[in-house]
Short mmCIF file of C-alpha atoms in Angstrom, two decimals:
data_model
loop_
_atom_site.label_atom_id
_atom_site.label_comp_id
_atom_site.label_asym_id
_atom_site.label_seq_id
_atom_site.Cartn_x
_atom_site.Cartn_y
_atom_site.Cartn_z
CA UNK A 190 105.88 102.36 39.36
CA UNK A 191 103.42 99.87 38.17
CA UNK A 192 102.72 99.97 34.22
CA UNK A 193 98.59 101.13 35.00
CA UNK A 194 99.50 104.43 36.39
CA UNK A 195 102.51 104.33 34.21
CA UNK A 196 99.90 104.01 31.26
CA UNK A 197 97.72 106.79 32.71
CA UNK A 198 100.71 109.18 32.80
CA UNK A 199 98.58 110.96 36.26
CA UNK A 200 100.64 113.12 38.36
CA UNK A 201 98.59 111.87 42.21
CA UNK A 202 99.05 112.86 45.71
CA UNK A 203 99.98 109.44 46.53
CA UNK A 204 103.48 109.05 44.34
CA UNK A 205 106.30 109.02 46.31
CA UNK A 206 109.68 110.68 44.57
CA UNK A 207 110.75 107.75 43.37
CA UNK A 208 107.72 107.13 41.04
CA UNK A 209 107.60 110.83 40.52
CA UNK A 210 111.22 110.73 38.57
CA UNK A 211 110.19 107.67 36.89
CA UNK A 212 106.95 109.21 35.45
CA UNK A 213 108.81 112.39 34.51
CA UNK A 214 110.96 109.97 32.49
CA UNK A 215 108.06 108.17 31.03
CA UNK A 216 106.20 111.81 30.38
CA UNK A 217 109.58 113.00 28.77
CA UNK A 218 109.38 110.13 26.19
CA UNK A 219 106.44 110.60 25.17
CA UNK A 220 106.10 114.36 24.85
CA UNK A 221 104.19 115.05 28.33
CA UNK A 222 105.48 118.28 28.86
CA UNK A 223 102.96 119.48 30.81
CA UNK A 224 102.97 116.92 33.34
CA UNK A 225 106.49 117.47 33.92
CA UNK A 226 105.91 121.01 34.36
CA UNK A 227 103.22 120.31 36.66
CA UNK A 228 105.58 118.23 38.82
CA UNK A 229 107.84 121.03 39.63
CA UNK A 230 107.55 122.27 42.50
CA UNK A 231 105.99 126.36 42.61
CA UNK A 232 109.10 127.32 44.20
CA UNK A 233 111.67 125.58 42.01
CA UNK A 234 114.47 127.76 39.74
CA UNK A 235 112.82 126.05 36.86
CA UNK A 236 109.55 127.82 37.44
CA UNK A 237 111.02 131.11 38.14
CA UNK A 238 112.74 130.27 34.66
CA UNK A 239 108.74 129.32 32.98
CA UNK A 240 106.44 131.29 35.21
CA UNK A 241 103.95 129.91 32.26
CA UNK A 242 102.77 126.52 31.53
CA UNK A 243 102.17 126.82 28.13
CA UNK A 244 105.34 128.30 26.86
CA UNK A 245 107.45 125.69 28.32
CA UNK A 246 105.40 123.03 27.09
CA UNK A 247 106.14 125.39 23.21
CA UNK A 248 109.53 125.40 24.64
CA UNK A 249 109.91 121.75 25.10
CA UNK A 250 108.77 121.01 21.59
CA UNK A 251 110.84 123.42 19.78
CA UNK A 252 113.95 122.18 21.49
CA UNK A 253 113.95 119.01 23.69
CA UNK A 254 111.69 116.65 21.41
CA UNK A 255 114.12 117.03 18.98
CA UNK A 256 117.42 117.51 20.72
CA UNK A 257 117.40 115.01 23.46
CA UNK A 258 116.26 111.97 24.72
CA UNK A 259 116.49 110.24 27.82
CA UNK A 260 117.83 106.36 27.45
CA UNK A 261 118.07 105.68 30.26
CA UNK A 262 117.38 106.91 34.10
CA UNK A 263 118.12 104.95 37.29
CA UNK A 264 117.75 105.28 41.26
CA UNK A 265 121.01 104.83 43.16
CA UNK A 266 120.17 105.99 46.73
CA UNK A 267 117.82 107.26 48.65
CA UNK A 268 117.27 109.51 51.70
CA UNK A 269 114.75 111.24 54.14
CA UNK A 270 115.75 114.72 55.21
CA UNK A 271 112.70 115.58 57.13
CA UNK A 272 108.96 114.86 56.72
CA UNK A 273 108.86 117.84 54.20
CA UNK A 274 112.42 116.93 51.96
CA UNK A 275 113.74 113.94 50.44
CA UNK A 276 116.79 113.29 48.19
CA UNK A 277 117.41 110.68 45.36
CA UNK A 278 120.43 110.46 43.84
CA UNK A 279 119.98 108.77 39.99
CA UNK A 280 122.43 107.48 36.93
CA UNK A 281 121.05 109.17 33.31
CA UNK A 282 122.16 108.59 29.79
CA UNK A 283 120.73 110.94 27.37
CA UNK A 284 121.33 111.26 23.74
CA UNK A 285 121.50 115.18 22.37
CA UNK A 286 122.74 115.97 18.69
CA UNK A 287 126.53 116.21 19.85
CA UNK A 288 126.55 112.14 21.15
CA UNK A 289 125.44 110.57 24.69
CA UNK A 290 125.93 112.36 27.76
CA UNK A 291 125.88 110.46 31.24
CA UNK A 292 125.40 112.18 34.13
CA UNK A 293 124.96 111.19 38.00
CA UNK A 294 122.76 113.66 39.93
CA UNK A 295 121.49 114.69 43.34
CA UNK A 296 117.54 115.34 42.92
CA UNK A 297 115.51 117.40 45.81
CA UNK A 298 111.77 116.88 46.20
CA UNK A 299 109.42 118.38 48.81
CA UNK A 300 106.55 117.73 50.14
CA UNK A 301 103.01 119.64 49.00
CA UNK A 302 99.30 119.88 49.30
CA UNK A 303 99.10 117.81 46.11
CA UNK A 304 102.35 115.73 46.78
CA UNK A 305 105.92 115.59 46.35
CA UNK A 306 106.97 117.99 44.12
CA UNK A 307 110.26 118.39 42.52
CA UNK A 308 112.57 121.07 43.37
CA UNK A 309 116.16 121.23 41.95
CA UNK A 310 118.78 119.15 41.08
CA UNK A 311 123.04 118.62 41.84
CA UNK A 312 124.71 117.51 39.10
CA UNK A 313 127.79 115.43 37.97
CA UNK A 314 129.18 114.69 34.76
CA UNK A 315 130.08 110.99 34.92
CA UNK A 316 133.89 111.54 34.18
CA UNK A 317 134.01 113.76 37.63
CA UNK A 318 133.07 110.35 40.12
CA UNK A 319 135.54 107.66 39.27
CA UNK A 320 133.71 104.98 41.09
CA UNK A 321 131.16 102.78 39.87
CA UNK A 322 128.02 104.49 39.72
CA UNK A 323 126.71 102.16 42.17
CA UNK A 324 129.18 102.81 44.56
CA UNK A 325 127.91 106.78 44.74
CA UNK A 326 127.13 108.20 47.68
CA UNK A 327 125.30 111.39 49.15
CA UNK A 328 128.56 112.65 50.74
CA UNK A 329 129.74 112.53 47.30
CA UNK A 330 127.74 115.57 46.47
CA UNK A 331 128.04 117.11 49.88
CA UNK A 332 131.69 117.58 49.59
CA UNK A 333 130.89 119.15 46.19
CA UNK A 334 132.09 122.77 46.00
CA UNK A 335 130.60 125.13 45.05
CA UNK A 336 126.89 123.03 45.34
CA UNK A 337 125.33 124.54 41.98
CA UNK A 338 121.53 122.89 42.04
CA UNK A 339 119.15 124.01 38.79
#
């Protein structure tokens, strides 16, 4: 994502899901909650969770702002399902109150009238993949049982 839409923090039709995770990331950091809101897809379990806008974005201050922060967040793989679905799988390190937790997950984004959207996520403590985290794979999570995405 280049740093002048990075710096304009502007959820458009044109970002693919790759630039979409990386300006949720950026939006996280700097309190955006309602742009990350606004990139969930309508259909996600995270909007049937905050059916409103504005008391996420009250929920997001009271809790995450405080309690965790995102250090780091990278793309590992990539993959086209169909026109309407693509999958990235990404490495995170995030610091809450209890230490760092590092996490490898499986992210689903669709496709709608304003863009891609995200949808839900698969995901994996780092302890459970004894690999490098380079060396993940989608089939990885496939073989995953039972596939729990939030």
């Amino acid at each position: 994502m280049s740093k002048e839409s990075m710096e304009q923090l502007e959820l458009r039709p044109d970002l693919d899901p790759v630039e979409i995770l990386a300006l949720r990331v950026h939006a996280f950091r700097l309190g955006e909650f309602g742009l990350i809101y606004d990139s969930y897809h309508a259909d996600s379990f995270f909007r049937a969770q905050f059916p409103d806008r504005e008391e996420y974005i009250r929920y997001a201050w009271a809790h995450l702002r405080r309690d965790f922060r995102i250090l780091s967040c990278r793309v590992l793989a990539s993959r086209t399902i169909e026109a309407e679905e693509f999958h990235l799988i990404f490495h995170q390190v995030v610091e809450v109150a209890e230490g760092q937790i590092e996490t490898l997950e499986l992210a689903r984004f669709f496709a709608t009238e304003q863009g891609w959207r995200y949808h839900s996520s698969q995901k994996m403590d780092r302890g459970e993949f004894a690999g490098a985290v380079e060396k993940i794979r989608f089939r990885d999570f496939d073989q995953r049982l039972p596939k729990v995405f939030f």
